[in-house]
Amino acid sequence: MAEPFTFVVDADGVLRLAPRRSEHVVCAGGEAVLSAGEMSFREEPGQWTVEEVSNQSTGYCPDVSSWPAVAKALDRIGIARPSGFTHEVVFRGCRSCRELNIVREEDFICVFCGEDLPRRWNVTERDR
Ligand SMILES: [Zn+2]
């Protein structure tokens, strides 16, 4: 499998790819982009296909619900794709200590301070 790329879907719905290690923003929030994450491709005869795609982006921490923007951006440029993220990352900001958490196995507890994490994605609210 090829090295994955980082991607963003910008505010105009355009897919932008970059080499994986080019991302250094720290959770800027999801507002500037429609989605972001990592993506790898495989080539089939006459057709590029997304092999794996995730919303794993420590730059933007997008919600898993951003998938439709990714699907639309890929459809627009004719790249075959799966029906959803092949790997989903659940980002939540803690309202108590304000740390960013990656929720695993539906365990909505802050790993830093033990407070409950909100069920709804809230990364853009984190610093307000
Ligand atoms: Zn906390």
mmCIF file of C-alpha atoms and ligand atoms in Angstrom:
data_model
loop_
_atom_site.group_PDB
_atom_site.id
_atom_site.type_symbol
_atom_site.label_atom_id
_atom_site.label_comp_id
_atom_site.label_asym_id
_atom_site.label_seq_id
_atom_site.Cartn_x
_atom_site.Cartn_y
_atom_site.Cartn_z
ATOM 1 C CA MET A 1 0.000 0.000 0.000
ATOM 2 C CA ALA A 2 1.213 3.485 -0.845
ATOM 3 C CA GLU A 3 2.147 5.986 1.812
ATOM 4 C CA PRO A 4 -0.973 7.853 2.918
ATOM 5 C CA PHE A 5 -1.462 11.515 2.178
ATOM 6 C CA THR A 6 -2.938 14.082 4.459
ATOM 7 C CA PHE A 7 -5.926 15.733 2.893
ATOM 8 C CA VAL A 8 -8.297 18.580 3.479
ATOM 9 C CA VAL A 9 -11.537 19.385 1.746
ATOM 10 C CA ASP A 10 -11.495 23.148 1.577
ATOM 11 C CA ALA A 11 -14.434 25.509 1.999
ATOM 12 C CA ASP A 12 -15.173 25.234 -1.735
ATOM 13 C CA GLY A 13 -15.393 21.441 -1.544
ATOM 14 C CA VAL A 14 -12.070 20.878 -3.306
ATOM 15 C CA LEU A 15 -9.871 17.980 -2.216
ATOM 16 C CA ARG A 16 -6.293 19.008 -1.427
ATOM 17 C CA LEU A 17 -3.572 16.448 -0.806
ATOM 18 C CA ALA A 18 -0.220 16.890 0.848
ATOM 19 C CA PRO A 19 2.587 14.561 1.908
ATOM 20 C CA ARG A 20 1.753 13.036 5.238
ATOM 21 C CA ARG A 21 4.251 14.765 7.459
ATOM 22 C CA SER A 22 3.499 18.269 6.238
ATOM 23 C CA GLU A 23 0.885 19.054 8.846
ATOM 24 C CA HIS A 24 1.854 21.053 11.893
ATOM 25 C CA VAL A 25 -1.181 23.049 12.908
ATOM 26 C CA VAL A 26 -2.494 21.972 16.283
ATOM 27 C CA CYS A 27 -6.243 21.612 16.244
ATOM 28 C CA ALA A 28 -7.152 24.874 14.654
ATOM 29 C CA GLY A 29 -10.799 23.794 14.677
ATOM 30 C CA GLY A 30 -13.016 22.523 11.926
ATOM 31 C CA GLU A 31 -14.375 25.743 10.540
ATOM 32 C CA ALA A 32 -11.747 26.527 7.916
ATOM 33 C CA VAL A 33 -12.205 23.184 6.157
ATOM 34 C CA LEU A 34 -15.117 20.856 5.487
ATOM 35 C CA SER A 35 -13.075 17.791 6.393
ATOM 36 C CA ALA A 36 -9.504 16.612 6.815
ATOM 37 C CA GLY A 37 -7.578 13.450 7.541
ATOM 38 C CA GLU A 38 -5.436 10.820 5.872
ATOM 39 C CA MET A 39 -6.045 8.973 2.660
ATOM 40 C CA SER A 40 -4.280 6.266 0.667
ATOM 41 C CA PHE A 41 -4.934 5.132 -2.872
ATOM 42 C CA ARG A 42 -4.524 2.090 -5.039
ATOM 43 C CA GLU A 43 -4.464 1.982 -8.773
ATOM 44 C CA GLU A 44 -6.798 -0.319 -10.588
ATOM 45 C CA PRO A 45 -6.943 -0.598 -14.358
ATOM 46 C CA GLY A 46 -8.083 2.783 -15.569
ATOM 47 C CA GLN A 47 -9.192 3.912 -12.160
ATOM 48 C CA TRP A 48 -7.759 5.315 -8.943
ATOM 49 C CA THR A 49 -9.490 4.103 -5.826
ATOM 50 C CA VAL A 50 -9.304 5.299 -2.251
ATOM 51 C CA GLU A 51 -8.050 2.359 -0.269
ATOM 52 C CA GLU A 52 -8.166 3.802 3.212
ATOM 53 C CA VAL A 53 -9.447 7.108 4.481
ATOM 54 C CA SER A 54 -9.741 8.488 7.980
ATOM 55 C CA ASN A 55 -10.572 11.769 9.673
ATOM 56 C CA GLN A 56 -7.285 11.459 11.578
ATOM 57 C CA SER A 57 -6.124 15.057 11.450
ATOM 58 C CA THR A 58 -4.488 16.589 14.450
ATOM 59 C CA GLY A 59 -4.481 19.829 12.490
ATOM 60 C CA TYR A 60 -8.254 20.125 12.223
ATOM 61 C CA CYS A 61 -9.790 17.384 14.360
ATOM 62 C CA PRO A 62 -12.866 17.094 12.149
ATOM 63 C CA ASP A 63 -15.940 15.180 13.179
ATOM 64 C CA VAL A 64 -16.800 11.810 11.646
ATOM 65 C CA SER A 65 -19.948 13.469 10.309
ATOM 66 C CA SER A 66 -17.788 15.353 7.788
ATOM 67 C CA TRP A 67 -17.688 12.260 5.535
ATOM 68 C CA PRO A 68 -20.259 13.539 2.979
ATOM 69 C CA ALA A 69 -17.937 16.437 2.096
ATOM 70 C CA VAL A 70 -15.130 13.950 1.400
ATOM 71 C CA ALA A 71 -17.396 11.719 -0.665
ATOM 72 C CA LYS A 72 -18.569 14.659 -2.728
ATOM 73 C CA ALA A 73 -15.038 15.946 -3.333
ATOM 74 C CA LEU A 74 -13.887 12.499 -4.528
ATOM 75 C CA ASP A 75 -16.926 11.969 -6.717
ATOM 76 C CA ARG A 76 -16.287 15.322 -8.305
ATOM 77 C CA ILE A 77 -12.842 14.261 -9.547
ATOM 78 C CA GLY A 78 -13.831 10.693 -10.396
ATOM 79 C CA ILE A 79 -11.935 8.723 -7.766
ATOM 80 C CA ALA A 80 -13.643 5.565 -6.535
ATOM 81 C CA ARG A 81 -14.160 5.472 -2.785
ATOM 82 C CA PRO A 82 -15.526 3.470 0.137
ATOM 83 C CA SER A 83 -18.936 4.331 1.572
ATOM 84 C CA GLY A 84 -17.501 5.995 4.650
ATOM 85 C CA PHE A 85 -14.300 6.590 6.605
ATOM 86 C CA THR A 86 -12.450 3.280 6.849
ATOM 87 C CA HIS A 87 -11.049 4.503 10.157
ATOM 88 C CA GLU A 88 -12.996 6.942 12.326
ATOM 89 C CA VAL A 89 -11.472 9.129 15.002
ATOM 90 C CA VAL A 90 -13.753 10.698 17.601
ATOM 91 C CA PHE A 91 -12.337 14.036 18.753
ATOM 92 C CA ARG A 92 -13.755 15.839 21.768
ATOM 93 C CA GLY A 93 -12.574 18.851 23.701
ATOM 94 C CA CYS A 94 -12.900 18.606 27.477
ATOM 95 C CA ARG A 95 -15.061 21.399 28.855
ATOM 96 C CA SER A 96 -13.375 21.189 32.200
ATOM 97 C CA CYS A 97 -9.607 21.068 31.536
ATOM 98 C CA ARG A 98 -9.850 22.058 27.823
ATOM 99 C CA GLU A 99 -7.577 19.239 26.675
ATOM 100 C CA LEU A 100 -8.261 17.489 23.399
ATOM 101 C CA ASN A 101 -9.277 13.849 23.717
ATOM 102 C CA ILE A 102 -9.529 11.032 21.219
ATOM 103 C CA VAL A 103 -12.475 8.960 22.398
ATOM 104 C CA ARG A 104 -11.937 5.218 22.202
ATOM 105 C CA GLU A 105 -14.630 2.572 22.379
ATOM 106 C CA GLU A 106 -17.415 4.994 23.287
ATOM 107 C CA ASP A 107 -15.691 5.886 26.517
ATOM 108 C CA PHE A 108 -16.618 9.558 26.805
ATOM 109 C CA ILE A 109 -14.388 10.363 29.763
ATOM 110 C CA CYS A 110 -11.531 12.876 29.699
ATOM 111 C CA VAL A 111 -8.238 11.008 30.035
ATOM 112 C CA PHE A 112 -6.652 14.099 31.566
ATOM 113 C CA CYS A 113 -9.106 15.032 34.329
ATOM 114 C CA GLY A 114 -11.820 12.361 34.415
ATOM 115 C CA GLU A 115 -14.737 14.632 33.550
ATOM 116 C CA ASP A 116 -17.459 13.479 31.187
ATOM 117 C CA LEU A 117 -16.948 14.497 27.578
ATOM 118 C CA PRO A 118 -19.803 15.845 25.475
ATOM 119 C CA ARG A 119 -21.497 13.409 23.098
ATOM 120 C CA ARG A 120 -21.549 15.980 20.347
ATOM 121 C CA TRP A 121 -18.444 17.083 18.484
ATOM 122 C CA ASN A 122 -17.262 20.355 20.021
ATOM 123 C CA VAL A 123 -13.709 21.010 18.901
ATOM 124 C CA THR A 124 -14.490 24.422 17.436
ATOM 125 C CA GLU A 125 -16.087 25.480 20.734
ATOM 126 C CA ARG A 126 -13.089 24.492 22.737
ATOM 127 C CA ASP A 127 -11.326 27.832 22.945
ATOM 128 C CA ARG A 128 -14.311 30.111 23.216
HETATM 129 ZN ZN ZN B 1 -10.542 17.158 31.081
#
